[in-house]
Coordinates of C-alpha atoms in Angstrom, one line a residue:
M1 CA 69.2 -143.0 -1.1
L2 CA 68.8 -145.2 1.9
M3 CA 65.1 -145.0 1.5
V4 CA 65.4 -146.3 -2.1
F5 CA 67.6 -149.1 -1.0
F6 CA 65.2 -149.9 1.9
S7 CA 62.3 -149.9 -0.5
W8 CA 64.0 -152.2 -3.0
T9 CA 64.8 -154.6 -0.2
V10 CA 61.2 -154.7 0.9
I11 CA 59.9 -155.2 -2.7
A12 CA 62.5 -157.9 -3.4
G13 CA 61.8 -159.8 -0.2
A14 CA 58.0 -159.7 -0.6
A15 CA 58.3 -160.8 -4.3
L16 CA 60.7 -163.7 -3.6
I17 CA 58.7 -165.0 -0.6
F18 CA 55.3 -165.0 -2.2
G19 CA 56.7 -165.9 -5.7
K20 CA 58.4 -169.0 -4.4
A21 CA 55.4 -170.1 -2.4
I22 CA 53.1 -169.8 -5.3
T23 CA 55.4 -171.1 -8.0
D24 CA 56.5 -174.2 -6.0
G25 CA 52.9 -174.9 -5.1
L26 CA 51.3 -174.5 -8.6
Y27 CA 54.2 -175.9 -10.7
Q28 CA 55.2 -179.0 -8.6
G29 CA 55.3 -181.3 -11.6
C30 CA 57.5 -179.0 -13.7
S31 CA 61.3 -179.3 -13.9
D32 CA 63.7 -177.0 -12.1
T33 CA 63.1 -174.5 -15.0
M34 CA 60.4 -172.9 -12.9
R35 CA 62.5 -172.8 -9.8
R36 CA 64.7 -169.8 -10.6
P37 CA 64.9 -166.3 -9.0
D38 CA 63.5 -164.5 -12.1
I39 CA 60.4 -166.7 -12.1
Y40 CA 60.0 -166.2 -8.3
I41 CA 60.3 -162.4 -8.6
M42 CA 57.9 -162.2 -11.6
T43 CA 55.3 -164.4 -10.0
G44 CA 55.6 -162.6 -6.7
L45 CA 55.1 -159.2 -8.4
I46 CA 52.1 -160.4 -10.3
F47 CA 50.6 -161.8 -7.1
L48 CA 51.3 -158.6 -5.1
N49 CA 49.8 -156.5 -7.8
V50 CA 46.6 -158.6 -8.0
Y51 CA 46.4 -158.5 -4.2
A52 CA 46.7 -154.7 -4.2
Q53 CA 43.9 -154.4 -6.8
F54 CA 41.6 -156.7 -4.9
F55 CA 42.3 -154.9 -1.6
S56 CA 41.6 -151.5 -3.3
L57 CA 38.1 -152.6 -4.0
F58 CA 37.3 -152.5 -0.3
Y59 CA 39.8 -150.2 1.4
K60 CA 42.7 -147.9 0.8
V61 CA 46.0 -149.5 -0.1
A62 CA 48.3 -148.5 2.8
G63 CA 49.3 -149.7 6.2
I64 CA 46.7 -152.4 6.8
A65 CA 47.4 -153.9 3.3
C66 CA 51.1 -154.0 4.0
T67 CA 50.7 -155.4 7.5
I68 CA 48.6 -158.3 6.3
L69 CA 51.3 -159.0 3.7
G70 CA 54.1 -158.7 6.3
V71 CA 52.4 -161.1 8.7
T72 CA 51.6 -163.6 6.0
G73 CA 55.2 -163.4 4.6
I74 CA 56.6 -164.2 8.1
V75 CA 54.3 -167.2 8.5
I76 CA 55.4 -168.5 5.0
L77 CA 59.1 -168.1 6.0
A78 CA 58.6 -169.8 9.3
V79 CA 56.8 -172.8 7.6
Y80 CA 59.5 -173.0 4.9
G81 CA 62.3 -172.9 7.4
Y82 CA 60.7 -175.5 9.6
R83 CA 60.2 -177.9 6.7
R84 CA 63.8 -177.4 5.5
F85 CA 65.4 -178.1 8.8
R86 CA 63.1 -181.0 9.5
S87 CA 64.0 -182.6 6.2
G88 CA 67.7 -182.6 7.1
G89 CA 68.6 -179.3 5.4
G90 CA 69.8 -176.2 7.0
I91 CA 72.4 -173.5 6.7
R92 CA 75.1 -176.0 5.7
S93 CA 72.9 -177.4 2.9
L94 CA 72.0 -174.0 1.7
R95 CA 75.7 -173.0 1.6
Q96 CA 76.6 -176.2 -0.4
E97 CA 73.7 -175.5 -2.8
F98 CA 74.9 -172.0 -3.4
S99 CA 78.5 -173.0 -3.8
K100 CA 77.5 -175.3 -6.7
K101 CA 76.4 -172.3 -8.8
R102 CA 79.6 -170.7 -9.8
V103 CA 79.1 -167.3 -11.3
E104 CA 81.9 -165.6 -13.2
R105 CA 83.5 -162.6 -11.5
W106 CA 82.8 -160.2 -14.4
R107 CA 79.1 -160.8 -14.0
W108 CA 79.2 -159.7 -10.3
V109 CA 81.2 -156.6 -11.4
A110 CA 78.7 -155.7 -14.1
F111 CA 75.8 -156.2 -11.7
A112 CA 77.5 -154.0 -9.1
I113 CA 78.0 -151.2 -11.7
C114 CA 74.3 -151.5 -12.7
F115 CA 73.1 -151.5 -9.1
L116 CA 75.1 -148.3 -8.4
L117 CA 74.0 -146.5 -11.5
T118 CA 70.3 -147.5 -11.1
L119 CA 70.4 -146.3 -7.6
L120 CA 71.8 -142.9 -8.7
W121 CA 69.1 -142.6 -11.4
D122 CA 66.4 -143.4 -8.9
I123 CA 67.3 -140.5 -6.5
R124 CA 66.5 -137.9 -9.2
E125 CA 63.3 -135.9 -9.1
P126 CA 60.5 -137.5 -11.2
F127 CA 60.4 -135.1 -14.1
Q128 CA 58.1 -137.1 -16.4
Y129 CA 55.2 -135.0 -17.6
D130 CA 52.5 -137.6 -17.1
T131 CA 53.6 -138.2 -13.5
G132 CA 52.8 -134.6 -12.7
L133 CA 49.6 -134.8 -14.8
Y134 CA 48.0 -137.8 -13.3
H135 CA 50.3 -140.7 -12.2
A136 CA 50.9 -139.1 -8.8
Q137 CA 47.2 -138.2 -8.3
A138 CA 46.2 -141.8 -9.2
I139 CA 48.5 -143.2 -6.6
H140 CA 47.4 -140.7 -4.0
W141 CA 43.7 -141.7 -4.5
I142 CA 44.6 -145.4 -4.0
E143 CA 46.5 -144.5 -0.9
E144 CA 43.7 -142.5 0.6
Y145 CA 40.5 -144.3 -0.6
A146 CA 39.1 -147.5 -1.8
V147 CA 38.3 -147.4 -5.5
V148 CA 36.1 -144.3 -6.1
P149 CA 33.1 -144.6 -8.4
G150 CA 33.2 -142.2 -11.4
L151 CA 36.7 -140.9 -10.6
G152 CA 37.2 -140.4 -14.3
N153 CA 34.6 -137.7 -14.2
L154 CA 36.9 -135.6 -12.0
H155 CA 40.0 -136.3 -14.1
M156 CA 39.5 -138.4 -17.2
R157 CA 43.1 -139.8 -17.1
L158 CA 42.4 -141.3 -13.7
A159 CA 40.1 -143.7 -15.7
Y160 CA 43.1 -145.3 -17.4
N161 CA 43.4 -147.6 -14.4
S162 CA 46.9 -149.2 -14.9
A163 CA 47.4 -152.0 -12.4
F164 CA 50.8 -150.6 -11.8
M165 CA 49.3 -147.7 -9.8
C166 CA 48.0 -150.1 -7.2
L167 CA 51.3 -151.8 -6.9
Q168 CA 53.0 -148.4 -6.6
A169 CA 50.6 -147.5 -3.8
L170 CA 51.3 -150.8 -2.0
F171 CA 55.1 -150.0 -1.9
S172 CA 55.0 -146.2 -1.7
L173 CA 55.1 -146.6 2.2
V174 CA 53.6 -143.2 2.7
W175 CA 51.9 -144.5 5.9
L176 CA 55.3 -145.3 7.3
L177 CA 57.6 -142.6 5.9
E178 CA 55.2 -139.7 5.4
Q179 CA 56.4 -139.5 1.9
S180 CA 55.1 -141.4 -1.1
L181 CA 58.2 -143.3 -2.6
H182 CA 58.4 -143.8 -6.3
T183 CA 61.0 -146.6 -6.5
L184 CA 59.2 -149.3 -8.4
N185 CA 60.5 -148.5 -11.9
G186 CA 64.0 -148.4 -10.5
F187 CA 63.5 -151.8 -9.0
F188 CA 62.1 -153.2 -12.2
C189 CA 65.1 -151.8 -14.2
L190 CA 67.6 -153.3 -11.6
V191 CA 66.0 -156.7 -11.8
A192 CA 66.1 -156.6 -15.6
L193 CA 69.7 -155.6 -15.6
A194 CA 70.6 -158.3 -13.1
Y195 CA 68.8 -160.8 -15.3
V196 CA 70.9 -159.7 -18.2
C197 CA 74.2 -159.6 -16.2
F198 CA 73.8 -163.1 -14.8
T199 CA 72.4 -164.9 -17.8
V200 CA 73.6 -163.3 -21.1
R201 CA 76.0 -165.5 -23.1
I202 CA 78.5 -163.3 -25.0
W203 CA 81.0 -166.0 -25.7
G204 CA 81.5 -169.7 -25.3
K205 CA 79.3 -172.7 -26.3
G206 CA 75.8 -171.8 -27.2
S207 CA 76.4 -168.0 -27.0
L208 CA 74.6 -165.2 -28.7
Q209 CA 71.4 -167.1 -29.6
G210 CA 68.0 -165.4 -29.9
S211 CA 67.5 -165.0 -26.2
D212 CA 70.9 -163.3 -25.8
L213 CA 70.1 -160.8 -28.5
L214 CA 66.8 -160.0 -26.8
K215 CA 68.7 -159.5 -23.5
C216 CA 70.8 -156.9 -25.3
V217 CA 67.5 -155.2 -26.3
M218 CA 66.4 -155.3 -22.7
L219 CA 69.7 -153.5 -21.8
I220 CA 69.2 -150.9 -24.6
F221 CA 65.6 -150.2 -23.4
V222 CA 66.6 -149.6 -19.8
V223 CA 69.4 -147.2 -20.9
Q224 CA 67.0 -145.4 -23.2
K225 CA 64.5 -145.0 -20.3
R226 CA 67.1 -143.9 -17.7
Y227 CA 65.6 -140.4 -17.4
D228 CA 62.2 -141.9 -16.5
I229 CA 63.4 -144.4 -13.9
S230 CA 62.5 -142.1 -10.9
S231 CA 59.0 -141.5 -12.3
S232 CA 55.8 -143.5 -11.7
G233 CA 55.1 -144.0 -15.4
T234 CA 53.7 -147.3 -16.8
D235 CA 55.8 -147.5 -20.0
I236 CA 58.9 -149.1 -18.4
W237 CA 57.2 -151.9 -16.6
A238 CA 54.8 -152.8 -19.5
M239 CA 57.7 -153.1 -22.0
L240 CA 60.0 -155.0 -19.6
L241 CA 57.2 -157.5 -19.1
I242 CA 56.9 -158.0 -22.9
L243 CA 60.7 -158.2 -23.3
Y244 CA 60.8 -160.8 -20.5
I245 CA 58.2 -162.9 -22.2
F246 CA 60.1 -162.9 -25.5
V247 CA 63.4 -163.7 -23.7
K248 CA 62.0 -166.6 -21.7
W249 CA 60.2 -168.0 -24.7
S250 CA 63.4 -168.0 -26.7
E251 CA 65.3 -169.6 -23.8
Y252 CA 62.7 -172.4 -23.6
M253 CA 63.0 -173.0 -27.4
E254 CA 66.8 -173.1 -27.2
S255 CA 66.7 -175.6 -24.4
K256 CA 64.2 -177.7 -26.3
E257 CA 61.5 -177.4 -23.6
T258 CA 58.3 -179.1 -24.6
D259 CA 56.2 -178.6 -21.5
G260 CA 53.2 -176.5 -22.5
S261 CA 52.8 -175.3 -18.9
L262 CA 56.1 -173.3 -19.2
Y263 CA 54.8 -171.4 -22.2
G264 CA 51.4 -171.1 -20.5
Y265 CA 53.0 -169.3 -17.6
L266 CA 54.5 -166.7 -20.0
V267 CA 51.0 -166.2 -21.4
L268 CA 49.8 -165.4 -17.9
V269 CA 52.6 -162.8 -17.7
G270 CA 51.2 -161.4 -20.9
V271 CA 47.7 -161.2 -19.5
Y272 CA 49.1 -159.3 -16.5
A273 CA 51.0 -157.0 -18.9
V274 CA 47.6 -156.0 -20.4
T275 CA 46.4 -154.8 -17.0
V276 CA 49.6 -152.6 -16.8
K277 CA 49.2 -151.0 -20.2
L278 CA 46.7 -151.8 -23.0
S279 CA 49.4 -151.6 -25.6
A280 CA 50.7 -155.0 -24.5
A281 CA 47.4 -156.7 -25.6
S282 CA 48.8 -158.1 -28.8
T283 CA 51.4 -160.2 -26.9
V284 CA 48.6 -162.4 -25.5
A285 CA 48.3 -163.9 -29.0
L286 CA 51.1 -166.2 -27.8
V287 CA 48.3 -168.2 -26.0
C288 CA 47.7 -170.1 -29.2
Y289 CA 50.7 -172.3 -28.9
P290 CA 50.4 -173.5 -25.2
L291 CA 46.7 -173.9 -25.6
Y292 CA 47.2 -176.1 -28.7
W293 CA 49.9 -178.1 -27.0
L294 CA 48.0 -178.7 -23.7
I295 CA 44.9 -179.7 -25.6
K296 CA 46.8 -182.0 -27.8
E297 CA 48.4 -183.7 -24.8
K298 CA 45.0 -183.7 -23.1
K299 CA 46.2 -181.9 -20.1
W300 CA 42.8 -180.5 -19.2
R301 CA 43.8 -179.7 -15.6
S302 CA 46.6 -177.5 -16.8
V303 CA 44.3 -175.8 -19.3
F304 CA 41.8 -175.0 -16.6
A305 CA 44.4 -173.9 -14.1
H306 CA 46.0 -171.4 -16.6
A307 CA 42.5 -170.2 -17.7
A308 CA 41.6 -169.6 -14.0
G309 CA 44.9 -167.8 -13.4
G310 CA 44.3 -165.5 -16.3
F311 CA 40.7 -164.8 -15.1
L312 CA 41.9 -164.0 -11.6
I313 CA 44.6 -161.6 -12.9
L314 CA 42.0 -159.8 -15.1
L315 CA 39.1 -159.7 -12.7
P316 CA 40.1 -156.9 -10.2
W317 CA 41.4 -154.8 -13.1
L318 CA 38.1 -155.1 -15.0
I319 CA 36.1 -154.4 -11.8
R320 CA 38.1 -151.3 -11.2
N321 CA 37.6 -150.2 -14.8
V322 CA 33.9 -150.3 -14.4
I323 CA 33.9 -148.5 -11.0
L324 CA 36.3 -145.7 -12.2
S325 CA 34.7 -145.0 -15.6
G326 CA 31.6 -147.1 -16.1
F327 CA 33.3 -148.8 -19.1
L328 CA 34.8 -152.3 -19.1
I329 CA 37.9 -151.1 -20.8
Y330 CA 38.8 -147.4 -21.0
P331 CA 39.2 -145.7 -23.4
F332 CA 37.8 -148.5 -25.6
G333 CA 34.1 -147.8 -26.0
A334 CA 33.1 -150.8 -28.1
L335 CA 32.5 -152.9 -24.9
D336 CA 29.7 -150.6 -23.6
L337 CA 28.0 -153.1 -21.2
F338 CA 27.1 -151.2 -18.1
R339 CA 24.9 -148.3 -17.1
P340 CA 25.9 -147.1 -13.6
D341 CA 24.9 -143.6 -12.6
W342 CA 28.6 -142.5 -12.4
K343 CA 29.3 -143.5 -16.0
M344 CA 31.6 -141.1 -17.9
D345 CA 30.2 -139.3 -21.0
K346 CA 31.0 -141.5 -24.0
A347 CA 31.9 -138.3 -25.9
V348 CA 34.8 -137.7 -23.4
L349 CA 36.0 -141.3 -24.0
E350 CA 35.9 -140.9 -27.8
K351 CA 37.7 -137.6 -27.6
D352 CA 40.4 -139.0 -25.3
S353 CA 40.9 -142.0 -27.6
L354 CA 41.3 -139.7 -30.6
E355 CA 43.8 -137.5 -28.8
I356 CA 45.9 -140.5 -27.9
K357 CA 46.1 -141.5 -31.6
M358 CA 46.7 -137.9 -32.6
Y359 CA 49.6 -137.6 -30.2
A360 CA 51.1 -140.9 -31.3
R361 CA 51.0 -140.0 -35.0
G362 CA 52.1 -136.4 -34.4
T363 CA 48.9 -135.0 -35.8
P364 CA 48.5 -131.3 -34.8
S365 CA 44.7 -131.1 -34.9
A366 CA 41.6 -133.3 -35.2
A367 CA 41.0 -131.8 -38.6
D368 CA 44.3 -133.2 -39.9
Y369 CA 43.6 -136.7 -38.5
E370 CA 43.4 -139.3 -41.2
T371 CA 42.0 -142.8 -40.6
A372 CA 43.4 -144.5 -43.8
F373 CA 46.8 -146.1 -43.2
T374 CA 48.3 -144.8 -46.5
G375 CA 47.1 -141.3 -45.6
W376 CA 49.2 -140.8 -42.5
I377 CA 52.0 -143.3 -42.5
S378 CA 54.4 -141.3 -44.7
K379 CA 53.9 -138.0 -42.7
W380 CA 54.4 -140.0 -39.5
F381 CA 57.6 -141.5 -40.8
L382 CA 59.0 -138.1 -41.8
R383 CA 58.3 -136.7 -38.3
Q384 CA 60.7 -139.2 -36.7
S385 CA 64.3 -138.5 -35.9
A386 CA 67.0 -139.7 -38.4
A387 CA 68.0 -142.6 -36.0
D388 CA 64.4 -143.7 -35.6
R389 CA 63.9 -143.6 -39.4
V390 CA 66.8 -146.0 -39.8
L391 CA 65.4 -148.2 -37.1
I392 CA 61.9 -148.3 -38.7
L393 CA 63.4 -149.1 -42.1
L394 CA 65.3 -152.0 -40.6
G395 CA 62.1 -153.2 -39.0
A396 CA 60.3 -153.0 -42.3
V397 CA 63.0 -155.3 -43.8
C398 CA 62.6 -157.7 -40.9
V399 CA 58.8 -157.8 -41.4
L400 CA 59.4 -159.2 -44.9
V401 CA 62.0 -161.7 -43.6
I402 CA 59.6 -162.8 -40.9
L403 CA 56.8 -163.4 -43.4
Y404 CA 59.1 -165.6 -45.3
L405 CA 60.2 -167.4 -42.1
L406 CA 56.6 -168.0 -41.0
W407 CA 55.8 -169.6 -44.4
K408 CA 59.0 -171.8 -44.0
K409 CA 58.3 -172.7 -40.4
R410 CA 54.7 -173.7 -41.2
K411 CA 56.1 -176.4 -43.5
E412 CA 58.6 -177.5 -40.8
K413 CA 56.0 -177.4 -38.1
C414 CA 58.2 -175.3 -35.7
L415 CA 55.2 -174.2 -33.6
P416 CA 57.0 -172.4 -30.7
E417 CA 59.2 -170.4 -33.1
S418 CA 56.3 -169.6 -35.4
A419 CA 54.3 -168.3 -32.4
L420 CA 57.2 -166.1 -31.3
L421 CA 57.7 -164.7 -34.9
G422 CA 54.0 -164.2 -35.2
A423 CA 53.8 -162.3 -31.9
A424 CA 56.7 -160.0 -32.8
L425 CA 54.9 -159.2 -36.1
L426 CA 51.5 -158.7 -34.5
N427 CA 53.0 -156.3 -31.9
I428 CA 54.2 -154.1 -34.7
V429 CA 50.9 -154.1 -36.5
F430 CA 48.9 -153.5 -33.3
W431 CA 51.3 -150.6 -32.3
L432 CA 51.0 -149.0 -35.8
L433 CA 47.3 -149.2 -35.9
T434 CA 46.6 -147.9 -32.3
A435 CA 49.2 -145.5 -31.0
P436 CA 52.5 -145.5 -33.0
A437 CA 54.6 -143.2 -30.8
M438 CA 58.2 -144.4 -30.5
R439 CA 57.8 -143.9 -26.7
Y440 CA 55.1 -146.5 -26.6
G441 CA 56.5 -149.1 -29.0
G442 CA 60.0 -148.3 -30.2
A443 CA 61.2 -151.4 -28.3
Y444 CA 58.8 -153.5 -30.5
I445 CA 61.0 -152.7 -33.4
Y446 CA 64.1 -153.8 -31.5
I447 CA 62.3 -157.0 -30.6
L448 CA 61.4 -157.6 -34.2
I449 CA 65.0 -157.2 -35.3
A450 CA 66.4 -159.4 -32.5
V451 CA 63.9 -162.1 -33.2
T452 CA 64.6 -162.0 -36.9
L453 CA 68.4 -162.3 -36.4
G454 CA 67.9 -165.1 -33.9
S455 CA 65.7 -167.0 -36.3
I456 CA 68.1 -166.8 -39.2
G457 CA 70.9 -168.1 -37.0
V458 CA 73.1 -165.0 -37.0
W459 CA 75.0 -166.4 -34.0
R460 CA 76.8 -168.7 -36.4
L461 CA 79.0 -165.7 -37.3
K462 CA 80.7 -166.1 -33.9
K463 CA 83.5 -163.5 -34.0
P464 CA 81.6 -160.5 -35.5
C465 CA 78.5 -161.2 -33.4
T466 CA 80.6 -161.4 -30.2
V467 CA 82.3 -158.1 -30.9
L468 CA 78.9 -156.5 -31.8
A469 CA 77.2 -157.7 -28.7
A470 CA 80.1 -156.8 -26.4
G471 CA 80.2 -153.4 -28.0
I472 CA 76.5 -152.9 -27.5
I473 CA 76.8 -153.8 -23.8
L474 CA 79.8 -151.6 -23.2
V475 CA 78.2 -148.6 -25.0
C476 CA 75.0 -149.0 -23.1
L477 CA 76.7 -149.2 -19.8
G478 CA 78.8 -146.2 -20.8
L479 CA 75.6 -144.2 -21.6
Y480 CA 74.1 -145.4 -18.3
A481 CA 77.2 -144.2 -16.5
V482 CA 76.5 -140.6 -17.7
S483 CA 74.4 -140.4 -14.5
L484 CA 77.4 -140.9 -12.3
R485 CA 78.5 -137.3 -12.1
E486 CA 75.0 -135.9 -11.7
G487 CA 74.1 -138.7 -9.3
I488 CA 77.1 -138.0 -7.0
Q489 CA 75.8 -134.4 -6.7
E490 CA 72.4 -135.7 -5.8
V491 CA 73.8 -138.1 -3.2
G492 CA 74.9 -135.1 -1.1
K493 CA 71.3 -133.9 -0.9
Y494 CA 69.5 -137.2 -0.6
V495 CA 71.7 -139.5 1.5
I496 CA 68.6 -140.7 3.3
D497 CA 65.5 -139.5 1.4
Q498 CA 64.3 -139.9 -2.1
P499 CA 63.3 -136.6 -3.8
D500 CA 59.6 -136.1 -3.4
Y501 CA 57.2 -135.5 -6.3
I502 CA 57.5 -132.0 -7.7
N503 CA 54.9 -129.8 -6.2
R504 CA 53.1 -127.7 -8.9
A505 CA 51.5 -124.3 -8.4
A506 CA 47.8 -124.7 -7.8
T507 CA 44.8 -123.1 -6.1
L508 CA 41.9 -124.5 -4.1
H509 CA 38.5 -124.0 -5.7
P510 CA 35.2 -124.5 -3.8
F511 CA 33.2 -127.5 -5.1
E512 CA 29.8 -128.2 -3.4
D513 CA 30.8 -128.6 0.3
E514 CA 34.4 -129.5 -0.5
H515 CA 37.4 -128.0 -2.3
I516 CA 39.3 -129.2 -5.4
W517 CA 42.8 -128.1 -6.6
M518 CA 43.3 -126.7 -10.0
P519 CA 46.7 -125.8 -11.6
D520 CA 47.5 -122.1 -11.8
E521 CA 49.2 -122.8 -15.2
G522 CA 49.1 -125.7 -17.6
D523 CA 47.5 -129.0 -16.4
M524 CA 49.9 -130.5 -14.0
T525 CA 49.2 -130.6 -10.2
G526 CA 51.6 -133.1 -8.8
Y527 CA 51.0 -135.3 -5.7
W528 CA 50.3 -133.1 -2.7
N529 CA 47.7 -130.8 -4.3
F530 CA 45.0 -133.4 -3.7
P531 CA 42.4 -134.0 -5.0
A532 CA 42.9 -132.1 -8.2
T533 CA 41.4 -131.7 -11.7
P534 CA 43.4 -130.4 -14.6
A535 CA 40.7 -128.0 -15.9
G536 CA 38.0 -125.8 -14.4
G537 CA 35.5 -126.9 -17.1
Q538 CA 35.5 -130.3 -15.5
L539 CA 33.9 -128.8 -12.3
R540 CA 31.1 -127.2 -14.1
V541 CA 29.7 -130.5 -15.3
L542 CA 30.6 -132.5 -12.2
K543 CA 28.6 -133.5 -9.1
M544 CA 29.3 -135.5 -6.1
R545 CA 27.3 -138.7 -5.6
G546 CA 27.2 -138.3 -1.8
E547 CA 28.7 -136.3 1.0
S548 CA 32.3 -137.5 0.7
F549 CA 34.8 -138.2 -2.1
Q550 CA 34.6 -141.9 -1.3
E551 CA 31.1 -142.0 -2.7
G552 CA 32.3 -140.8 -6.1
F553 CA 31.5 -138.4 -8.9
A554 CA 29.0 -138.2 -11.7
H555 CA 28.6 -135.8 -14.6
E556 CA 25.6 -133.6 -15.2

């Protein structure tokens, strides 16, 4: 438990230091809207993740990468402190500045409860299936080697290349603690809950607008994902990024912000979300509004700056894609631009892409897979739970309402709201046509409902909406507190440590002049059986490109 707390402190400190330095430097002309803790943390995490990806192109992400960050952070803090004291500030001015920001006591109490419960969830063993299948292996590769050419040939799921894995390796601290920590999802959930606790408006003037409804969705999502908090999966972070974009966009609309740079920043967050998980790609459509606004205002410098920022965020991710698999985006074979000797067999890519869609639609075999929307949608719907069916039907009603609202807003020329409604609708369409598993995009339906209710002005029904929102928050926190009893039992075993990755039964098999682990049963190997492949058939068509694993793999 102390390790988890230590890890969260390190992540928060690094994110705040670098986030503040970058945000204050790039958005000097913006209002105080950009000078808020959530913006600093988000900017810092994006920078740290991009840094980790660039570093992984040349060397393993471990002690040296962290040392460089630590030294740089100390220098930034020293410069900031020197400037503040020289300008007449100091501890007294900081204390006065803090005292001006009065925060209600109930918010601190709610945050304390969320902190405790998230900590207890994060000291559970990481049971998520995909973590044992490939997440832990992907992180271990990044900790041990620079990006390895053709790694997808050894284990095709290592070609997925989520940027999150590089960030996880940066903060796993295995070089320091001799154990690879998996605390990032817990930290993300804690930050999301803190954001909800300190900013949601349940009652009072201007309460329960669209952004507040979306914050309730953020809370619902975290509670639904509580069993995955201790894992290294990508679903939580990707969806929290999307929720954050929708919440901040709504806040800007409600405060009548007209600065295109603020909306442009959220588009950069969306671009980053794509590098975490491809299912977030449709959110980038929001770029249309800030691009239109900045061009209209002839702010060419801002257009160039945001375009350059998006390019820098994407660049290391795209390079890693090509090195790991030979494809620009895996498992999307349409952009087949490169011919390296380590390139994965395209048939493997196509099979993997099909299996993802089959899993998402609940299709038992490739023979039952149907491409026509009308051929599979009814079967898919009937496979869902009763609660999810109700949710989907509510979402379908909201789609019709949003189509009407888009037609209406077009006449009123409400461009920011139209962009938000259009993005919520596009997310649903993209999710349904690619991988419509509730695990991947169930939160998209909640977003759709919240955005719809916010747009039709449901907050005008003050009393019932207040009761409903307060009820949702209390029920969610109650469900979240189910972990308390189990968590207290875990505290006795893990006062200092965090539970390690589950070690799966596996056997070493000779491969050329090296050895590769393979699971004794199933396809999960965990973290310590390294390096591993899930199936023996992989080794029969595999060859090393050189004398070491660092030189990579190719297929026969």
